[in-house]
Coordinates of C-alpha atoms in Angstrom, one line a residue:
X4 CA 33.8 45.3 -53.5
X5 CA 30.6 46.9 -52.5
X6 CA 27.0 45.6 -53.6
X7 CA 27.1 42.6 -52.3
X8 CA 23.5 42.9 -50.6
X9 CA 20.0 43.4 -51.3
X10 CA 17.1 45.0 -49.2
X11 CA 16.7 46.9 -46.3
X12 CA 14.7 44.8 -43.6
X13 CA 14.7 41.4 -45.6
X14 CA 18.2 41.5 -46.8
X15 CA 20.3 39.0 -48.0
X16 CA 24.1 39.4 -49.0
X17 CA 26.1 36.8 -51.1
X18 CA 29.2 35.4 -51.7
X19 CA 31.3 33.3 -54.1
X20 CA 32.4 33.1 -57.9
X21 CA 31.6 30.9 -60.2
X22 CA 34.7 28.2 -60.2
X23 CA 35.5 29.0 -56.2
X24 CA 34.8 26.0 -53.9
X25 CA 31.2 27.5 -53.0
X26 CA 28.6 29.7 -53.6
X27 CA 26.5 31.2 -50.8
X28 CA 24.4 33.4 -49.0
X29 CA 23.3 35.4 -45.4
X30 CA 19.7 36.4 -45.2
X31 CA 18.9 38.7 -42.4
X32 CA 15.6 40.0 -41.1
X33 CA 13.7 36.7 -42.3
X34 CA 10.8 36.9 -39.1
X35 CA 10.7 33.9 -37.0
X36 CA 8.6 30.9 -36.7
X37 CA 8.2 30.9 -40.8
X38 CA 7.6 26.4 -41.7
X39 CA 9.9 26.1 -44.4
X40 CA 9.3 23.3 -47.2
X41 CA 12.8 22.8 -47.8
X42 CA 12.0 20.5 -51.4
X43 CA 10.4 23.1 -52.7
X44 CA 13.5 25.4 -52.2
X45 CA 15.6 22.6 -53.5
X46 CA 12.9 22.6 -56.2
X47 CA 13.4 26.4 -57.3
X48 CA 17.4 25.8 -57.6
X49 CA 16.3 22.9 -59.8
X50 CA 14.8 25.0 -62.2
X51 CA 17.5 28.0 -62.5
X52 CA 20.4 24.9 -62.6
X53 CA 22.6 24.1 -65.8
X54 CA 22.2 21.1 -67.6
X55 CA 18.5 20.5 -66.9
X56 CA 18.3 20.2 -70.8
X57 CA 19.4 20.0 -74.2
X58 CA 18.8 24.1 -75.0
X59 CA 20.8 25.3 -71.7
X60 CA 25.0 25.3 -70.7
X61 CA 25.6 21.1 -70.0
X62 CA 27.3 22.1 -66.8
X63 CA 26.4 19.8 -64.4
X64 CA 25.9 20.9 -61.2
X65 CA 23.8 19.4 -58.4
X66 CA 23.5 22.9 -56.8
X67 CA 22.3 20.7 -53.9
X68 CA 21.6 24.1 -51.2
X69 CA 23.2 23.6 -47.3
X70 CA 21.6 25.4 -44.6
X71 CA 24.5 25.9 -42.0
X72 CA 21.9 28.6 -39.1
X73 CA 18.6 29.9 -38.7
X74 CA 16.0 26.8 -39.3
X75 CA 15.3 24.1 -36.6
X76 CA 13.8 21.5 -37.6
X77 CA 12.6 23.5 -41.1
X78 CA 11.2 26.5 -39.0
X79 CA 13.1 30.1 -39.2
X80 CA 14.0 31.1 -35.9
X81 CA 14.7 34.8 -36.7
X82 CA 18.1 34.5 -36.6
X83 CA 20.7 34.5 -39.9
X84 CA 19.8 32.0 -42.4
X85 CA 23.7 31.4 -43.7
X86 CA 23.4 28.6 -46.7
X87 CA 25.8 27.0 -49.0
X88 CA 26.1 25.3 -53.0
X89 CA 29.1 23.9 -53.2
X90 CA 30.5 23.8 -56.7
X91 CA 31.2 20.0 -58.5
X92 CA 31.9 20.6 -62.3
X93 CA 33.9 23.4 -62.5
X94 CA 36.3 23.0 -65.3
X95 CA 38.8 26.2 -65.2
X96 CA 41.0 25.1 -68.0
X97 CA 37.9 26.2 -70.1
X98 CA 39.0 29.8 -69.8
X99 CA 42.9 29.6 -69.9
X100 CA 42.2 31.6 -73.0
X101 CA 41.3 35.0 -72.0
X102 CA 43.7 34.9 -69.1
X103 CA 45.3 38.5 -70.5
X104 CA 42.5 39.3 -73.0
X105 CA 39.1 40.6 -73.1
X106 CA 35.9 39.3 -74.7
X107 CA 33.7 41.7 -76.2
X108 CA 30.6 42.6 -74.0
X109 CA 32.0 40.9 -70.8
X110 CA 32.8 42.5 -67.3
X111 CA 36.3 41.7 -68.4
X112 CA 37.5 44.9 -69.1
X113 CA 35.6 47.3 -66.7
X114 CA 36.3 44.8 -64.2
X115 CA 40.0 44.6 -64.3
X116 CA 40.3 48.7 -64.5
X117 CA 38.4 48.7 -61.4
X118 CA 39.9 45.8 -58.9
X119 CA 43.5 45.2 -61.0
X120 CA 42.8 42.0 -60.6
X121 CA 39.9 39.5 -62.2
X122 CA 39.3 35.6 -61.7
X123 CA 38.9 34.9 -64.9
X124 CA 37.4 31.7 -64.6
X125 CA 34.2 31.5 -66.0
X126 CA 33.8 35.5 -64.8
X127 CA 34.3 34.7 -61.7
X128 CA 32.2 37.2 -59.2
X129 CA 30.4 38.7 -62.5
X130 CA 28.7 34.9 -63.4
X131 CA 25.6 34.7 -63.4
X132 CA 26.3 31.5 -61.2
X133 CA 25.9 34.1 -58.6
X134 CA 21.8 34.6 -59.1
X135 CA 22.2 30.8 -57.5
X136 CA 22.1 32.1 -53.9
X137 CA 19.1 34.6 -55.2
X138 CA 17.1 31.7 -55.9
X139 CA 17.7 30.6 -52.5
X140 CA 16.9 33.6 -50.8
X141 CA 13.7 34.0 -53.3
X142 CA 12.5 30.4 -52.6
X143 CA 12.5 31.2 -48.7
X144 CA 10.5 35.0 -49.5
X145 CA 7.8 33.8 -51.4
X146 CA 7.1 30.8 -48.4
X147 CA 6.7 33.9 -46.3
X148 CA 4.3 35.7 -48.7
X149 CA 2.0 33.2 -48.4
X150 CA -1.0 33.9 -50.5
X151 CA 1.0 36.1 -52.8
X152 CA 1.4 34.3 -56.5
X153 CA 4.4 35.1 -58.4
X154 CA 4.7 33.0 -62.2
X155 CA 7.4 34.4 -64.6
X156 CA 7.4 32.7 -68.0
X157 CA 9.4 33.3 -71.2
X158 CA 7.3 35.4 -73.7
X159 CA 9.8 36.0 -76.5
X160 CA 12.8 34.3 -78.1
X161 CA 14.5 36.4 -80.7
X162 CA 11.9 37.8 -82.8
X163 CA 9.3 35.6 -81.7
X164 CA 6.5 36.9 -79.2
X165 CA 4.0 35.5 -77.3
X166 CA 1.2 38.4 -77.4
X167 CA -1.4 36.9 -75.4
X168 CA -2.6 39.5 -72.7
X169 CA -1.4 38.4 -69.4
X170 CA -4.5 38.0 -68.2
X171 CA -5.1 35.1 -70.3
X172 CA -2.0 33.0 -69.7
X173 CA -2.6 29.8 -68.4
X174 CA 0.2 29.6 -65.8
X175 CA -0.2 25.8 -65.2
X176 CA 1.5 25.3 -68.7
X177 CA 5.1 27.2 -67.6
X178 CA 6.3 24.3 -66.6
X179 CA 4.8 21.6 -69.1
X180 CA 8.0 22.0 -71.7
X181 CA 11.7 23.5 -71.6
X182 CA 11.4 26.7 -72.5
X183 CA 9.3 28.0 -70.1
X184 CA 6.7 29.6 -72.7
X185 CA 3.0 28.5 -71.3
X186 CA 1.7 28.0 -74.8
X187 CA 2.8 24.8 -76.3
X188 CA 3.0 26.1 -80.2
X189 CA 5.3 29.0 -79.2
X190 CA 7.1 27.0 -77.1
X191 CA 8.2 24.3 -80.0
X192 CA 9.0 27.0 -82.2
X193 CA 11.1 28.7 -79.4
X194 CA 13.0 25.4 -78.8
X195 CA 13.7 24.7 -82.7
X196 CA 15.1 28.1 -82.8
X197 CA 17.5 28.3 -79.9
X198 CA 18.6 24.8 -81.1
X199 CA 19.2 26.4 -84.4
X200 CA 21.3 29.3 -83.1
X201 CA 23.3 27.0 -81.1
X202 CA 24.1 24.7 -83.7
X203 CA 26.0 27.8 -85.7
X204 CA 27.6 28.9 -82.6
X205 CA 25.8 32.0 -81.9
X206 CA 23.2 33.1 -78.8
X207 CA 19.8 35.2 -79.2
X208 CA 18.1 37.1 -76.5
X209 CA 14.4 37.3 -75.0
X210 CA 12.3 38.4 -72.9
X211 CA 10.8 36.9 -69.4
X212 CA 7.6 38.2 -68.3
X213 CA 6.0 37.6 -64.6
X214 CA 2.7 38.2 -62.8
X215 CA 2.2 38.6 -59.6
X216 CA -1.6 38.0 -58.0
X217 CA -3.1 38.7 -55.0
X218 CA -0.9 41.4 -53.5
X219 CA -2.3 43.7 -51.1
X220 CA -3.2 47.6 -51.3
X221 CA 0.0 49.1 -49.6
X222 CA 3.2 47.3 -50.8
X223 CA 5.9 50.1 -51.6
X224 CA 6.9 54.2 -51.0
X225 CA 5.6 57.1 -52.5
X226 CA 8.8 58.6 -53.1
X227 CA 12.3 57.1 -54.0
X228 CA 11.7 53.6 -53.1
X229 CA 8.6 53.2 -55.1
X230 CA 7.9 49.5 -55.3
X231 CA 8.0 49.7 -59.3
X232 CA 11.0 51.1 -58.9
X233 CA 12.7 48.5 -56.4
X234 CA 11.3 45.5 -59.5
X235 CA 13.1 47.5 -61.7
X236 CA 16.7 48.1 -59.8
X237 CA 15.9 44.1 -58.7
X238 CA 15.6 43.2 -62.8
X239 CA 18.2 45.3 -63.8
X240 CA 20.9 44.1 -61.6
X241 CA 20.0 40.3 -63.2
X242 CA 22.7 39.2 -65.3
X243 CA 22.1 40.2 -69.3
X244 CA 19.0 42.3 -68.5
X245 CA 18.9 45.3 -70.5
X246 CA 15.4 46.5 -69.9
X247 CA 12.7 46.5 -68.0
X248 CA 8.5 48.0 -68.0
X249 CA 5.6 47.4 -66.2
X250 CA 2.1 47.8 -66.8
X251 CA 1.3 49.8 -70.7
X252 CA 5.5 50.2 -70.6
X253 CA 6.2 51.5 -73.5
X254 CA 3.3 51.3 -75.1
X255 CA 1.4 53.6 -72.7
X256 CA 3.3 56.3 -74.1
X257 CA 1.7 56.5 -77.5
X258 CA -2.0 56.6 -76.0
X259 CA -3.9 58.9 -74.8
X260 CA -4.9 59.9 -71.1
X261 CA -8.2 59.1 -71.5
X262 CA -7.7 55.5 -72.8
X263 CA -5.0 55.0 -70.3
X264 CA -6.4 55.7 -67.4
X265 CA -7.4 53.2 -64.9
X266 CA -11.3 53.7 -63.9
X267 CA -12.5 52.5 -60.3
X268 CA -15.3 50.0 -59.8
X269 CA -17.4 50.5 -56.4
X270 CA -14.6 48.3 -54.6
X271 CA -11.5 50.1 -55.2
X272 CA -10.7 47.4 -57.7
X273 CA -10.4 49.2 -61.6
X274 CA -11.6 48.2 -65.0
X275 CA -8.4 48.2 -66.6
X276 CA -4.9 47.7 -65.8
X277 CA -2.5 49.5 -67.9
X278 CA -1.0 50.8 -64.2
X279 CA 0.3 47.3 -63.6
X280 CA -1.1 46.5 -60.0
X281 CA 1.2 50.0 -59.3
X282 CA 0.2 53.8 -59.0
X283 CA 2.0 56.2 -57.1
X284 CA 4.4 53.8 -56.4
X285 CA 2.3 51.8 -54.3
X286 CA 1.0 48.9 -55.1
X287 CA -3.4 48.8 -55.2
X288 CA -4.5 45.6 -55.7
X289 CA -4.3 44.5 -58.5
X290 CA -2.1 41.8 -60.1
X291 CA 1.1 43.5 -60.8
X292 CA 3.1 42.4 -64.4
X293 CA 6.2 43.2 -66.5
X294 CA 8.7 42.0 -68.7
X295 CA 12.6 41.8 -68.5
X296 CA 14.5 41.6 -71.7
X297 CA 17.6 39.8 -71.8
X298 CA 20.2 40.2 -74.2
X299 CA 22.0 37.5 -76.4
X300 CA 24.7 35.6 -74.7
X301 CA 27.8 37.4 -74.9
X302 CA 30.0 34.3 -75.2
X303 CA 30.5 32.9 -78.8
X304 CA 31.6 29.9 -79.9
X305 CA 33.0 30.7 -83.7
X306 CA 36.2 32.8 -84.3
X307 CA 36.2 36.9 -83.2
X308 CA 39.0 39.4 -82.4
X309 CA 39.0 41.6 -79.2
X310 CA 42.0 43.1 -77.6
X311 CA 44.2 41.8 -75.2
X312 CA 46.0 43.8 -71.7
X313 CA 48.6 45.7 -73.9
X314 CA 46.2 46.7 -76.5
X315 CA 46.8 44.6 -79.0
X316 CA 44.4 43.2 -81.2
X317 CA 44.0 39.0 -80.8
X318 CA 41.7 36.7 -82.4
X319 CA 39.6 34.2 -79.9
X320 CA 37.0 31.7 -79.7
X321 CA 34.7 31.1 -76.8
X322 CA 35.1 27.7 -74.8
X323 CA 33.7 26.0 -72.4
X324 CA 29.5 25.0 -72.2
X325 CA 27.4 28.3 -72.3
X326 CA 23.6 29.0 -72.9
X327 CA 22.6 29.9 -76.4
X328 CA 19.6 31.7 -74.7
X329 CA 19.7 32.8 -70.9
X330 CA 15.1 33.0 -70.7
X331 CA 14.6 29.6 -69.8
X332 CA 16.9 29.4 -67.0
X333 CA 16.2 32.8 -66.5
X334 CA 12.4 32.5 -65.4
X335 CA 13.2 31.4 -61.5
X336 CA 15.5 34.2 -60.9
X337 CA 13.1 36.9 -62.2
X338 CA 10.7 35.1 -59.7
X339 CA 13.2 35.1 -56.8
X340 CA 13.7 39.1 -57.1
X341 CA 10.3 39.5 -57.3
X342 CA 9.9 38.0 -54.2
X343 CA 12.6 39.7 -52.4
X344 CA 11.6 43.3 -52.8
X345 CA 7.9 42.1 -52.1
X346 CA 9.0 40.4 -48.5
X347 CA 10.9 43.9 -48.3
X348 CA 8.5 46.0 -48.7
X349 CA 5.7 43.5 -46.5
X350 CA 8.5 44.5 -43.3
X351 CA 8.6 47.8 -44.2
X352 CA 5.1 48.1 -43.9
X353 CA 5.0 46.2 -40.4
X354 CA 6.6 49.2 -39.2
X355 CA 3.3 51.2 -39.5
X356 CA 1.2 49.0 -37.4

């Protein structure tokens, strides 16, 4: 299997599947001498981890993260940072059902045409369990972008949006309730709903959006590896995501030029940003934002038929704990790509100077 690693000069490569002993990861080209605040990391797996509340999977996992090389005595030394989260609560029997058979919008299928062979265990290598060792590896990039803000929040649920420009989001409330949505109205509403959907078995969607603050003229490349374009391939490769814009997204596409350009003020700065702190593909200053929409859980639990190896048609019904809606949980992990292809792109452009 290929893919296993992402970046160029800040790369990190995982391993593991979701009812295996262990997750874990290997981040390379992490410069040396980096103070590490090892709670806070702890902290960011915290926030991504099942059964933190009543509107997520009731997994319970610890997802307690073991560094086994590159930190002495909580400072990187520039070597490989190899790290560990052991799995406690697996319970495989969970998934004896869809041994031979597919479910509908899984990796089942396409995954056993590929490999002829699947652990079928809670998806085994497709889980997002997996974005565990992101977070990880996200934690330790943004200690290294220091100065450099990066808050994701969850701005829709379903048909519910938050519309409040991002520039008016009071980030200190992400954190004050469940859901993840910094305004406390929306927020109860969100959490009502996903308990609703949940309570007839079903999932909905949403959508997570982020801002990043106080990143410097410079970050990204003109040409393939434009640093919009590295958010978007490090969104999109996020479990359930099915889109992803930045800046005016789609919405810049039904004004016009002259309203959607981005005029300077006398310090480079501009009056508006419909460019989303990117133009050119490099980033200019100001505070970069997008949003990631995530689809509804593809796991059910109420009666559906699928197909099974021989083509036969079976009815099933999903088992086992599962999120009703992937956003809250969702929020660190958009974070911790963020900060990946930032502490990328902030190597890359060492190699200029």
């Amino acid at each position: 299997m290929a893919g296993n690693s992402f970046g160029k000069l800040f790369n990190l490569t995982t391993y593991g599947e979701s009812h295996g002993p262990a997750l874990g990861g290997v981040i390379d080209g992490c410069p040396s001498g980096i103070k590490l605040d090892l709670d806070e990391i702890q902290n960011e797996l915290n926030r991504r981890k099942p059964g933190q509340s009543a509107i997520v999977t009731q997994r319970k996992e610890p997802d307690t993260v073991k560094f086994h090389s590159g930190i002495f005595e909580g400072v990187t030394t520039g070597t490989s940072i190899g790290f560990v989260i052991e799995n406690t609560n697996q319970k495989s029997h969970d998934y004896s059902h869809i041994k031979d058979s597919y479910r509908p919008s899984h990796a089942d299928y396409t995954y056993d045409k590929k490999y002829g062979v699947r652990d079928y265990r809670g998806g085994g290598r497709s889980s997002a369990r997996e974005t565990a060792c992101r977070v990880v590896a996200g934690a330790i990039a943004k200690q290294m972008l220091k100065g450099i803000e990066i808050k994701a929040y969850v701005s829709g649920v379903g048909t519910m949006k938050l519309d409040t420009p991002y520039n008016d989001i009071d980030l200190t409330q992400i954190e004050s309730n469940i859901v993840r949505c910094p305004d406390q109205d929306m927020a109860a509403k969100m959490e009502t709903y996903i308990k609703e959907v949940r309570a007839k078995g079903d999932t909905v969607g949403g959508i997570v959006s982020c801002i990043i603050k106080n990143v410097p003229v410079g970050l990204g490349e003109p040409v393939f590896d434009k640093l919009h374009a590295q958010l978007g391939k490090a969104m999109l490769s996020i479990n359930a995501v099915k889109g992803f814009e930045y800046g005016s997204g789609f919405h810049g596409s039904t004004m016009y030029g002259s309203d959607h350009n981005d005029a300077f003020n006398n310090d480079g700065s501009t009056k508006t940003n419909y460019s989303g702190g990117v133009q050119g593909g490099i980033s200019n200053g100001m505070d970069i934002y997008f949003n990631v929409a995530f689809k509804p859980v593809a796991t059910l639990i109420q009666k559906y038929e699928t197909i099974d190896k021989a083509g036969n048609t079976v009815e099933m019904q999903g088992k086992g704990r599962h999120d009703p809606c992937v956003v809250p949980r969702a929020v660190p992990i958009v974070e911790a790509m963020a900060a990946l292809v930032l502490a990328d792109f902030h190597l890359i452009n060492k190699l200029y100077k």
